[in-house]
PDB file of C-alpha atoms and ligand atoms in Angstrom:
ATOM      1  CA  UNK A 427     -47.703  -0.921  15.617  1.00  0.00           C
ATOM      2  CA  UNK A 428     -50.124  -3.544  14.524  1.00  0.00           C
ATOM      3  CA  UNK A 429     -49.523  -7.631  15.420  1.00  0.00           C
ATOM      4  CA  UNK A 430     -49.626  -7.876  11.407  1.00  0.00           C
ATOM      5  CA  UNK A 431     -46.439  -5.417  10.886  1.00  0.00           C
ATOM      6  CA  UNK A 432     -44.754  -6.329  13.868  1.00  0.00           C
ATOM      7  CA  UNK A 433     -45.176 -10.128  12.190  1.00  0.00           C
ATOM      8  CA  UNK A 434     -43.567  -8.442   8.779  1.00  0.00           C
ATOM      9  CA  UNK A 435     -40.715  -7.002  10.738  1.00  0.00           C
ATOM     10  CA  UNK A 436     -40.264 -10.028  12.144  1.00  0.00           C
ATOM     11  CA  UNK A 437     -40.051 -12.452   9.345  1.00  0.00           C
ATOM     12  CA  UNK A 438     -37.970  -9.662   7.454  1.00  0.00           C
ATOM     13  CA  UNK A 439     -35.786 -10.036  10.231  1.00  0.00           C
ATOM     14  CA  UNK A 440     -35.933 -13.583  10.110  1.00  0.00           C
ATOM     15  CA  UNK A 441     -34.928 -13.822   6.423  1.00  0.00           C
ATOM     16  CA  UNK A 442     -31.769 -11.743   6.783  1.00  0.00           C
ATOM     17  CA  UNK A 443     -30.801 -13.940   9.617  1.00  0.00           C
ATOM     18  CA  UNK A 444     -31.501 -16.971   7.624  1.00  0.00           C
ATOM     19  CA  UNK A 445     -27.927 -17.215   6.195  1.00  0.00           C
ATOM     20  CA  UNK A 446     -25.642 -16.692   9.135  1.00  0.00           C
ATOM     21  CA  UNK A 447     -28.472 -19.089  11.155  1.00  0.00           C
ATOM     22  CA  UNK A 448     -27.702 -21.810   8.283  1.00  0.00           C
ATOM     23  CA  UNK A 449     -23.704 -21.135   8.836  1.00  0.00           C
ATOM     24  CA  UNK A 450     -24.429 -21.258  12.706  1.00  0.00           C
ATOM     25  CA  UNK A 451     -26.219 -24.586  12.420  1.00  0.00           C
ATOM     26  CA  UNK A 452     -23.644 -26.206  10.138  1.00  0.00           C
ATOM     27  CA  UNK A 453     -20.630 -24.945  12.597  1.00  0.00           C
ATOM     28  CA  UNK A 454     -22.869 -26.237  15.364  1.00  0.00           C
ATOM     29  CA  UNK A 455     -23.297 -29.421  13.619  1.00  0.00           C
ATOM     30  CA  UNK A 456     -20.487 -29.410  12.810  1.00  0.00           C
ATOM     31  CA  UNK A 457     -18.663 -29.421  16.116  1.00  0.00           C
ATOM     32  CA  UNK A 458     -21.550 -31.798  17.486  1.00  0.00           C
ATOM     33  CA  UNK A 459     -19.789 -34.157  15.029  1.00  0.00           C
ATOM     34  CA  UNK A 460     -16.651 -33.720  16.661  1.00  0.00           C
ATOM     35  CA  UNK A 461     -15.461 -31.525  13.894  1.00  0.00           C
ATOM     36  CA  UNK A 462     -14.453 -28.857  16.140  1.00  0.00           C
ATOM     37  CA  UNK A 463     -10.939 -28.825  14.457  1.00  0.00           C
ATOM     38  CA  UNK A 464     -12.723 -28.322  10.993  1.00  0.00           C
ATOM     39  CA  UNK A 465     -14.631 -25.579  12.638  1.00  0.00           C
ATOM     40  CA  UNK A 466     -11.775 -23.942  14.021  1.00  0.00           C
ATOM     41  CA  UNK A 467      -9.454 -24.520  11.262  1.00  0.00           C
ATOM     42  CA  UNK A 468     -12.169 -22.667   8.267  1.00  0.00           C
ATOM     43  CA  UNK A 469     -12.212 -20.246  11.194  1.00  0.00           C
ATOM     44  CA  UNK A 470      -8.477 -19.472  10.956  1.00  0.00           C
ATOM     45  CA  UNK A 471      -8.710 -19.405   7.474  1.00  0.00           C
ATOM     46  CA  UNK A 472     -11.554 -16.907   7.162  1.00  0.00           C
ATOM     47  CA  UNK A 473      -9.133 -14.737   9.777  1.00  0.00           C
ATOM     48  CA  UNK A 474      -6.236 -15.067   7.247  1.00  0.00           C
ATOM     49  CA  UNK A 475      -7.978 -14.561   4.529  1.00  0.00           C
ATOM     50  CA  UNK A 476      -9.515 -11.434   6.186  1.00  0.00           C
ATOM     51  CA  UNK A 477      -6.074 -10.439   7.765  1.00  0.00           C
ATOM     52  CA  UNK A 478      -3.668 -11.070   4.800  1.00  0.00           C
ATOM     53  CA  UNK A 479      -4.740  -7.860   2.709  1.00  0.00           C
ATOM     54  CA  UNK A 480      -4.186  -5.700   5.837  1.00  0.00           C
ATOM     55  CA  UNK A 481      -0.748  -7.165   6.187  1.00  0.00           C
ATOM     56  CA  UNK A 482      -0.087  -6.787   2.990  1.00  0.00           C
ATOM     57  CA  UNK A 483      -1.405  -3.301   3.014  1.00  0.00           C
ATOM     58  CA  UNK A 484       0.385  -2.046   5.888  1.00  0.00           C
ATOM     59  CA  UNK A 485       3.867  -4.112   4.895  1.00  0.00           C
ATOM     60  CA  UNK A 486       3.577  -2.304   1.460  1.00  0.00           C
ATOM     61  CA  UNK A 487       2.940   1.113   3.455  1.00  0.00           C
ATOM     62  CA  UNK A 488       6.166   0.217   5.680  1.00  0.00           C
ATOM     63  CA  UNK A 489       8.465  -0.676   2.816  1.00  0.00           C
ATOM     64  CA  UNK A 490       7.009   1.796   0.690  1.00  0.00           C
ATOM     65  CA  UNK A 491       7.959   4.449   3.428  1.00  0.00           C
ATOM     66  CA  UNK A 492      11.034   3.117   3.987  1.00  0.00           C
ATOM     67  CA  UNK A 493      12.040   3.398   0.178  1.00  0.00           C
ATOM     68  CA  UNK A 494      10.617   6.206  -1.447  1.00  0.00           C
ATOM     69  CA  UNK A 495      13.186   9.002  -1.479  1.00  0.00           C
ATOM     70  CA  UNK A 496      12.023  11.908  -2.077  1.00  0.00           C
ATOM     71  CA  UNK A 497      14.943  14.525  -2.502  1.00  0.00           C
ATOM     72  CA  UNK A 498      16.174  17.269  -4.826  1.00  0.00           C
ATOM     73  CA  UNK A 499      17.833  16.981  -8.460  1.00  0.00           C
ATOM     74  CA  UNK A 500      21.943  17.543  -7.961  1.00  0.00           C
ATOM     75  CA  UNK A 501      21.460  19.834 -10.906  1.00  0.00           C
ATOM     76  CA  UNK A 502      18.596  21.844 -11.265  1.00  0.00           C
ATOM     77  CA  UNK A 503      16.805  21.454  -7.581  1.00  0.00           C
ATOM     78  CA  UNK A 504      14.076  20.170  -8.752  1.00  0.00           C
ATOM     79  CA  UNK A 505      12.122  17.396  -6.388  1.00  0.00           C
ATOM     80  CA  UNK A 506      12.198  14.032  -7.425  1.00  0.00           C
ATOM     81  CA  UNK A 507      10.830  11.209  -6.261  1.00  0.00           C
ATOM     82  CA  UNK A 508      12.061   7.761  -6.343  1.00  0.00           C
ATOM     83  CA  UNK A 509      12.403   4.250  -4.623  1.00  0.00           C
ATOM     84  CA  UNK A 510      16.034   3.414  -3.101  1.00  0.00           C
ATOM     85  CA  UNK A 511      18.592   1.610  -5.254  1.00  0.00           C
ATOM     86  CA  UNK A 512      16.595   2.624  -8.374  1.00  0.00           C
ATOM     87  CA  UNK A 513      17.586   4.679 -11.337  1.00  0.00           C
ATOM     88  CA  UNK A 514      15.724   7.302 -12.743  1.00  0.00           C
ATOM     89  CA  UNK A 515      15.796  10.204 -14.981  1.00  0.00           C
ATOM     90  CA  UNK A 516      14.551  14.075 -13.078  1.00  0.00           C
ATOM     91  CA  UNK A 517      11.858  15.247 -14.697  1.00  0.00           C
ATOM     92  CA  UNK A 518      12.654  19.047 -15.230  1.00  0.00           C
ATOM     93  CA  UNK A 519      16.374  18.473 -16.688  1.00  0.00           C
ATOM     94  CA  UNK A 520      16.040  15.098 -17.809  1.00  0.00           C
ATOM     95  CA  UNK A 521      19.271  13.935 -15.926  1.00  0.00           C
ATOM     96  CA  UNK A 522      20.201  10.614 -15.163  1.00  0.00           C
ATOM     97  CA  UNK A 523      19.792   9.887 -11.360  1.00  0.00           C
ATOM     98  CA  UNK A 524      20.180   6.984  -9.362  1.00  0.00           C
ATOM     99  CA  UNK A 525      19.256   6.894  -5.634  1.00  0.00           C
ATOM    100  CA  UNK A 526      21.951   4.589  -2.977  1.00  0.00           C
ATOM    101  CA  UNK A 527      21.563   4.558  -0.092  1.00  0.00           C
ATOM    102  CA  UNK A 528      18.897   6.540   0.586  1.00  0.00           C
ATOM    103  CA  UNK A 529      20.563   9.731  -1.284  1.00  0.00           C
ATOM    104  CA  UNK A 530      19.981  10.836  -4.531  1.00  0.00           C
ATOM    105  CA  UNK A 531      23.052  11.066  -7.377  1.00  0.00           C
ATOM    106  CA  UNK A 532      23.558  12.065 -10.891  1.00  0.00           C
ATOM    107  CA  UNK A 533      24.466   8.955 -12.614  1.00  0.00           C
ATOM    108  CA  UNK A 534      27.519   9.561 -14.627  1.00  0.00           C
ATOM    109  CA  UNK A 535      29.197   6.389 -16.741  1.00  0.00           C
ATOM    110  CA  UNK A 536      32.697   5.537 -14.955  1.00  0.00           C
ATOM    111  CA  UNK A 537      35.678   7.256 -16.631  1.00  0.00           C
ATOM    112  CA  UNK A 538      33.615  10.574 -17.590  1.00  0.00           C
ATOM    113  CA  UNK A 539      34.997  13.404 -15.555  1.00  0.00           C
ATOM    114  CA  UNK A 540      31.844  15.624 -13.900  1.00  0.00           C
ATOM    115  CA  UNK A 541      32.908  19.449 -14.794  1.00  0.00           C
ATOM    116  CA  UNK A 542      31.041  22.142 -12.850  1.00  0.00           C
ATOM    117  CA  UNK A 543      29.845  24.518 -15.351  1.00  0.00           C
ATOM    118  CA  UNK A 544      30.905  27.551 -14.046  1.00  0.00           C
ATOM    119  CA  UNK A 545      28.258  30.417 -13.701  1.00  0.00           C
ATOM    120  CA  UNK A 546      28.787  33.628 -15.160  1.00  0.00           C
ATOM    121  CA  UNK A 547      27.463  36.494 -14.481  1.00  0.00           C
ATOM    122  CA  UNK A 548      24.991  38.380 -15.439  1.00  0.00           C
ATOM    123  CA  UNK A 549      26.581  41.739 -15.299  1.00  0.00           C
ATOM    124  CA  UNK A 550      29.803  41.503 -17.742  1.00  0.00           C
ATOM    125  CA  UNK A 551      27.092  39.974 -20.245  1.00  0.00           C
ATOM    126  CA  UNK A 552      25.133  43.037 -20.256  1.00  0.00           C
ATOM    127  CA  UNK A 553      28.479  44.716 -20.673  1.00  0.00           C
ATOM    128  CA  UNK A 554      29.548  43.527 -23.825  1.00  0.00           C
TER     129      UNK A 554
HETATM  130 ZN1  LIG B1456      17.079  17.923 -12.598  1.00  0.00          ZN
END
């Protein structure tokens, strides 16, 4: 390595520095000014800015955990996914659900009386 390259590297270096030296000298000034508080308090705010989408991230995570249900249709068994205290229609019968309390149920209007279809089978249809 030459002194000329080793000069290039250097003032390469040098000019990718140059903006965190500027922000170093201004902080330095800064607190030379008896700004320190100013210093610290942009500092705090750089850390919440930075800090706030993690939160946010891993709060939406938590309460997205925490409220996704995923269970099986009360009439055809089919897996449905949904958040808690929602409504929602299953996707293979097209059955109105609703999910409380962390369980999934078929939402049927008050009054209407749920009859179990009962299942016939197979063998005395073959008969006939
Ligand atoms: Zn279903």
């Amino acid at each position: 390595m030459t002194f000329k390259t080793l000069q290039l590297n250097l003032s390469h270096l040098l000019s990718s520095l140059r903006p965190w030296l500027t922000l170093f000298i201004v902080f330095w000034l800064l607190g030379s000014l008896g700004l320190g508080w100013l210093v610290n308090s942009f500092l705090i705010l750089v850390g919440l800015l930075f800090l706030a989408p993690i939160i946010l991230f891993f709060g939406f995570r938590w309460w997205l955990q925490s409220n996704l249900i995923n269970d099986r249709c009360p009439v055809c068994d089919n897996e449905v996914t949904g958040l808690n205290n929602t409504q929602l229609q299953c996707n293979n019968c097209g059955e109105q659900l609703f999910i409380q309390d962390k369980e999934i149920q078929r939402f049927t209007p008050e009054g209407t009386i749920d009859v179990n279809a009962i299942e016939v089978p197979s063998q005395s249809l073959e008969e006939s």
